[in-house]
Short mmCIF file of C-alpha atoms in Angstrom, two decimals:
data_model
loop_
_atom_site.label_atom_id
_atom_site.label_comp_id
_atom_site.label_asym_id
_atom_site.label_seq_id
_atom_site.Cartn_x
_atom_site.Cartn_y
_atom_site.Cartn_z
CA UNK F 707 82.52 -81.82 -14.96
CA UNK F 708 81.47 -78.00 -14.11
CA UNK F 709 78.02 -77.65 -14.10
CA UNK F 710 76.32 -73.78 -14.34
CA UNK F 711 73.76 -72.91 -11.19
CA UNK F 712 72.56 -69.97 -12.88
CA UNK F 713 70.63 -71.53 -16.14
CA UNK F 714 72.07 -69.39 -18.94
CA UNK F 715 69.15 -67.14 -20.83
CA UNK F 716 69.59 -67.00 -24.30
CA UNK F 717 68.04 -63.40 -24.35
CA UNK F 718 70.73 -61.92 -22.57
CA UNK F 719 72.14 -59.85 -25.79
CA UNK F 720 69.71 -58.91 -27.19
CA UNK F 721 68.41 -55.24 -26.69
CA UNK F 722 65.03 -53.31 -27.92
CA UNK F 723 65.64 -50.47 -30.45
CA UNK F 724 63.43 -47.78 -29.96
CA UNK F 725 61.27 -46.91 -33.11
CA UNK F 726 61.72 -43.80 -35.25
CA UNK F 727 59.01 -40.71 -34.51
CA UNK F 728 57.45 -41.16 -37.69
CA UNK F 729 56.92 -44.82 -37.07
CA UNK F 730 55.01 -44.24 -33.66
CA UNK F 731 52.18 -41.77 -32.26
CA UNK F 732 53.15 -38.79 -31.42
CA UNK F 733 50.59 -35.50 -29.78
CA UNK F 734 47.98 -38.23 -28.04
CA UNK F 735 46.04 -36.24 -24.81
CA UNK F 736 45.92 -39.71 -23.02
CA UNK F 737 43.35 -39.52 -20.35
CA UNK F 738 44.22 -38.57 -16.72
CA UNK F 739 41.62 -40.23 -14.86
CA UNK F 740 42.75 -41.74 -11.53
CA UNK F 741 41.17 -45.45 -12.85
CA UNK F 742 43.47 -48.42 -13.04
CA UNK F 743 43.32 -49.37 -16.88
CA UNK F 744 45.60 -49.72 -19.59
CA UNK F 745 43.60 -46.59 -21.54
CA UNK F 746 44.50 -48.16 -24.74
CA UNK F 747 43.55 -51.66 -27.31
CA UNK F 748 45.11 -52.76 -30.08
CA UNK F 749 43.69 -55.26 -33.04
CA UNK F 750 45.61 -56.08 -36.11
CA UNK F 751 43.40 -53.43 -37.75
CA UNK F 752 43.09 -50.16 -35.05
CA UNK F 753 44.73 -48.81 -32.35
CA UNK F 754 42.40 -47.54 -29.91
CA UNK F 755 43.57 -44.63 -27.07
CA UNK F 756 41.23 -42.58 -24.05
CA UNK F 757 41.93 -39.33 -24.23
CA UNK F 758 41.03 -35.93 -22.32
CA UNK F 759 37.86 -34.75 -23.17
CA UNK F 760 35.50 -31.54 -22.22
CA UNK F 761 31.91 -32.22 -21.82
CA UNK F 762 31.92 -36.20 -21.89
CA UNK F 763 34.42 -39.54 -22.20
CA UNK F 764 35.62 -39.96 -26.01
CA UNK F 765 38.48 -42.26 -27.44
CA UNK F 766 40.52 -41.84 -30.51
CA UNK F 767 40.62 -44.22 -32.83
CA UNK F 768 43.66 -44.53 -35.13
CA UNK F 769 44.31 -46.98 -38.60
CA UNK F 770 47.34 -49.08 -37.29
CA UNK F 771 49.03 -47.83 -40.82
CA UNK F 772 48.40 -43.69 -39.84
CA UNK F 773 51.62 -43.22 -37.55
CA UNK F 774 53.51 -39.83 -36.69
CA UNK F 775 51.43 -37.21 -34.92
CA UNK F 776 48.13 -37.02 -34.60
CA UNK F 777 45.98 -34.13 -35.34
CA UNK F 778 44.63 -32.37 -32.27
CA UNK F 779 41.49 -31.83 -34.41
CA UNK F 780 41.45 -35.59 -35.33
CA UNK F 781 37.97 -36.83 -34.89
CA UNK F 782 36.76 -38.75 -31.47
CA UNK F 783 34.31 -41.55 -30.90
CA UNK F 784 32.10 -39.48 -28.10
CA UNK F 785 28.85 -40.43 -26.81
CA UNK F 786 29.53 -40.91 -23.15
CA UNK F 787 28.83 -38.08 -20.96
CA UNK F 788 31.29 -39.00 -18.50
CA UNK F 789 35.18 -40.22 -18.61
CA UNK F 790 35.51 -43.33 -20.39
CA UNK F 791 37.62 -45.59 -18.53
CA UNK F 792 38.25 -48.90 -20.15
CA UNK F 793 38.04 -50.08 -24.18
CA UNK F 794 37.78 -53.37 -25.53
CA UNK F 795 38.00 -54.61 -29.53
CA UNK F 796 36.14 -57.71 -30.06
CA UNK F 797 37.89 -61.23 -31.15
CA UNK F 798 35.87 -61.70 -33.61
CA UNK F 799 35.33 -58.76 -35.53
CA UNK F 800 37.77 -56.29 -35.98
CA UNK F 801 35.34 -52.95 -36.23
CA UNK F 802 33.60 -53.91 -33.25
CA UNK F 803 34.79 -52.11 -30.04
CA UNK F 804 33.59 -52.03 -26.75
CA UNK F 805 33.65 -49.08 -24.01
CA UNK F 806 32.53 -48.25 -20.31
CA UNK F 807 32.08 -45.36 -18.24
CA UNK F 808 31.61 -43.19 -15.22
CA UNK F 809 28.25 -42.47 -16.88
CA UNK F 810 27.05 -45.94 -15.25
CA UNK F 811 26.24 -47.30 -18.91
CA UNK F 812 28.97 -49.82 -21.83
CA UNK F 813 28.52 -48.63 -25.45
CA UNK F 814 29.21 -50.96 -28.39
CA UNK F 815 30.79 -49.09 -31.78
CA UNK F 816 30.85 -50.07 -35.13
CA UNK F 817 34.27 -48.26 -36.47
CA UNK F 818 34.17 -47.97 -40.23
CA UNK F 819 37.38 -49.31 -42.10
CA UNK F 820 38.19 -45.80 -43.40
CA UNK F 821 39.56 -43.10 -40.83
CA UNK F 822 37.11 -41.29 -39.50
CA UNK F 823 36.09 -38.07 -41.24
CA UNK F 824 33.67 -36.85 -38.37
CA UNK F 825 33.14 -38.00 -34.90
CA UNK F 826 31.06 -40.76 -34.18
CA UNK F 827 28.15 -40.02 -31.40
CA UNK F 828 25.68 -43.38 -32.31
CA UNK F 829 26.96 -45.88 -30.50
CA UNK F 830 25.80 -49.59 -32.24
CA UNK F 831 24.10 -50.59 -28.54
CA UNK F 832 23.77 -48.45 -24.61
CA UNK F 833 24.15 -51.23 -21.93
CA UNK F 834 22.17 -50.20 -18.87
CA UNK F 835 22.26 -52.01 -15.73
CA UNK F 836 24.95 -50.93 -13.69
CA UNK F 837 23.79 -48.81 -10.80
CA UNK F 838 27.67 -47.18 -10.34
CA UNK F 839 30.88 -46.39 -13.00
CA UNK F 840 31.41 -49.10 -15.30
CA UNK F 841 35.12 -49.73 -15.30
CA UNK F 842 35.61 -52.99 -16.65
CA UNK F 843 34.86 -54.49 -20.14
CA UNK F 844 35.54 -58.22 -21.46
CA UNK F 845 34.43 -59.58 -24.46
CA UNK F 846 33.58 -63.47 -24.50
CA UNK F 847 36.28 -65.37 -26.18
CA UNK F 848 34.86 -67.41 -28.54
CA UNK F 849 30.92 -66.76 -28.60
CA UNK F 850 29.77 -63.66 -30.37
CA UNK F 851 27.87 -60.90 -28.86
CA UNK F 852 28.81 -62.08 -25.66
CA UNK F 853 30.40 -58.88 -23.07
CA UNK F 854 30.97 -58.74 -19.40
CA UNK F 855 31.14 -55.64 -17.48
CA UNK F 856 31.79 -54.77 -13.84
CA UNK F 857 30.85 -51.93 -12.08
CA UNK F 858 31.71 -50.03 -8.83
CA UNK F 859 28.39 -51.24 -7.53
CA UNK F 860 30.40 -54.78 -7.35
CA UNK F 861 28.19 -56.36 -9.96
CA UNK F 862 29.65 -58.31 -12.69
CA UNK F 863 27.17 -58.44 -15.77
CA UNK F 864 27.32 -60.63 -18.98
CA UNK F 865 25.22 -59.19 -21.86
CA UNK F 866 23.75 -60.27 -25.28
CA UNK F 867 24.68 -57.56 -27.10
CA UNK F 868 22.68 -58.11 -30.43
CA UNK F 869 19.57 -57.56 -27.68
CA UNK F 870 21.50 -55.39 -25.89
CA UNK F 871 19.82 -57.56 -22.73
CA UNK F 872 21.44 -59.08 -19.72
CA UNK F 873 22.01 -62.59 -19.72
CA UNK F 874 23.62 -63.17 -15.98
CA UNK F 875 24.39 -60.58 -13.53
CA UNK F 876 26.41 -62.00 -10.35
CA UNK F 877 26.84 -60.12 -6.77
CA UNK F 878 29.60 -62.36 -5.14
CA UNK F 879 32.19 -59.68 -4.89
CA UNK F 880 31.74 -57.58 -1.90
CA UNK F 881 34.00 -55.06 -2.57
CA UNK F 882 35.33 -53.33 -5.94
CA UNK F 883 36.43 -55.64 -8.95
CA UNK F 884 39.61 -55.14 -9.95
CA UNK F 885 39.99 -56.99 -12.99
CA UNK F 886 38.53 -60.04 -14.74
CA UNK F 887 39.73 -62.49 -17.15
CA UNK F 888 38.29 -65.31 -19.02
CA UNK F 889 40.03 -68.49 -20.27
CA UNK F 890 40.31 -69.62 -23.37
CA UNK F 891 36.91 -71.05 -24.21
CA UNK F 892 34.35 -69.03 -21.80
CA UNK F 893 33.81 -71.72 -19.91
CA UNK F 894 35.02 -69.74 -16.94
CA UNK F 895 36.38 -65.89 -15.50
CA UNK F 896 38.31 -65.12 -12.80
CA UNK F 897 38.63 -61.59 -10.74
CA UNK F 898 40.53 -60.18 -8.37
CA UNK F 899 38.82 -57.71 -5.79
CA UNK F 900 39.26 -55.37 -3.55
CA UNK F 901 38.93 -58.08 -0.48
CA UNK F 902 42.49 -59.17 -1.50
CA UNK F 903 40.68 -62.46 -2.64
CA UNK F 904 40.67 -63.87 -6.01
CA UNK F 905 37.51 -65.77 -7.65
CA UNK F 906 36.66 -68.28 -9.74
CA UNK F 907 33.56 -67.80 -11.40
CA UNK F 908 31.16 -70.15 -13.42
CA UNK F 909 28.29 -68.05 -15.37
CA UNK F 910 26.60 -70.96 -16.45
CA UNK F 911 26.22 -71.90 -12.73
CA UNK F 912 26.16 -68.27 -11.92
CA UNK F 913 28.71 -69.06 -8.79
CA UNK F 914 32.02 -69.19 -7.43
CA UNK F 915 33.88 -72.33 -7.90
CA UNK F 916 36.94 -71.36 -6.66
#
């Protein structure tokens, strides 16, 4: 009896199409800021994207159904006055997004379900804390309100944002935060950092467990 070494991989035939231009986005000025993020979120309502902007950070925010290209004079969510450099939507409400900055401050937005017909300047909340850029922001998985931010000042803060307050702020990094994750119920984050190291963290305990 023959027996295969190489396990067989019932993807093998199957090939990606690429979509139509009228079924994508098409004229976006993504951002060119030298940050590591993914400059974009999705929800099953919005597609958010960072774009170049004079004056300030601003993102665009687009209806998932408004595809093709995009106006250049399409209206921006702006009220940061430096480059924005990370977005988050919220898991539990789909107008709620999050954003951070080289301004050293996270806004919270409340995006209406209509396109926007003007740009939006109020932001619903200003989180200030951070003494350096805020490049990182992470909404709690399943409690409301609940966002962490980290900063280039290596501090990672969690925030009540119907206060607008900090809850926990943690200094165990000491060197840039890279990225940070929860898991599925809160209950825990991890980070990778600059040190080449990779944490567990506990904000309850407000320590490193791992």
């Amino acid at each position: 009896m023959s027996r295969s070494i190489v396990r067989q991989s019932k993807f093998r035939h199957v090939f990606g199409q690429a979509v139509k231009a009228e079924q994508g986005y098409d004229d976006i000025r993504v951002s060119k800021v030298t940050w590591d993020s993914s400059f974009c979120a999705v929800n099953p309502k919005f597609l958010a994207v960072i774009v170049e902007s004079s004056g300030g950070g601003a993102f665009l925010v687009l209806p998932l159904s408004k595809t093709g290209r995009v106006d250049k004079n399409y209206p921006l969510v702006i009220g940061h006055s430096g480059p924005v450099l990370d977005i988050d939507w919220s898991p539990h409400n789909d107008n709620i997004l999050a954003s951070c900055s080289e301004d050293c401050t996270a806004m919270v937005w409340q995006i209406p379900d209509h396109s926007l017909i003007r740009p939006l300047s109020d932001p619903v909340v200003v989180l200030e804390g951070h003494s350096k850029r805020v490049g990182i922001v992470s909404w709690h998985p399943t409690a409301r309100n609940i966002l962490l931010t980290a900063g280039s000042d290596n501090l990672i803060i969690i925030w009540n944002v119907g206060t607008g307050e900090p809850l926990i702020s943690m200094d165990d990094h000491p060197d840039l935060i890279y990225s940070v994750s929860w898991n599925r119920n809160g209950s825990l984050f991890c980070t990778t950092c600059k040190d080449r190291r990779l944490r567990v963290c506990d904000p309850r305990k407000r320590e490193v467990v791992a």
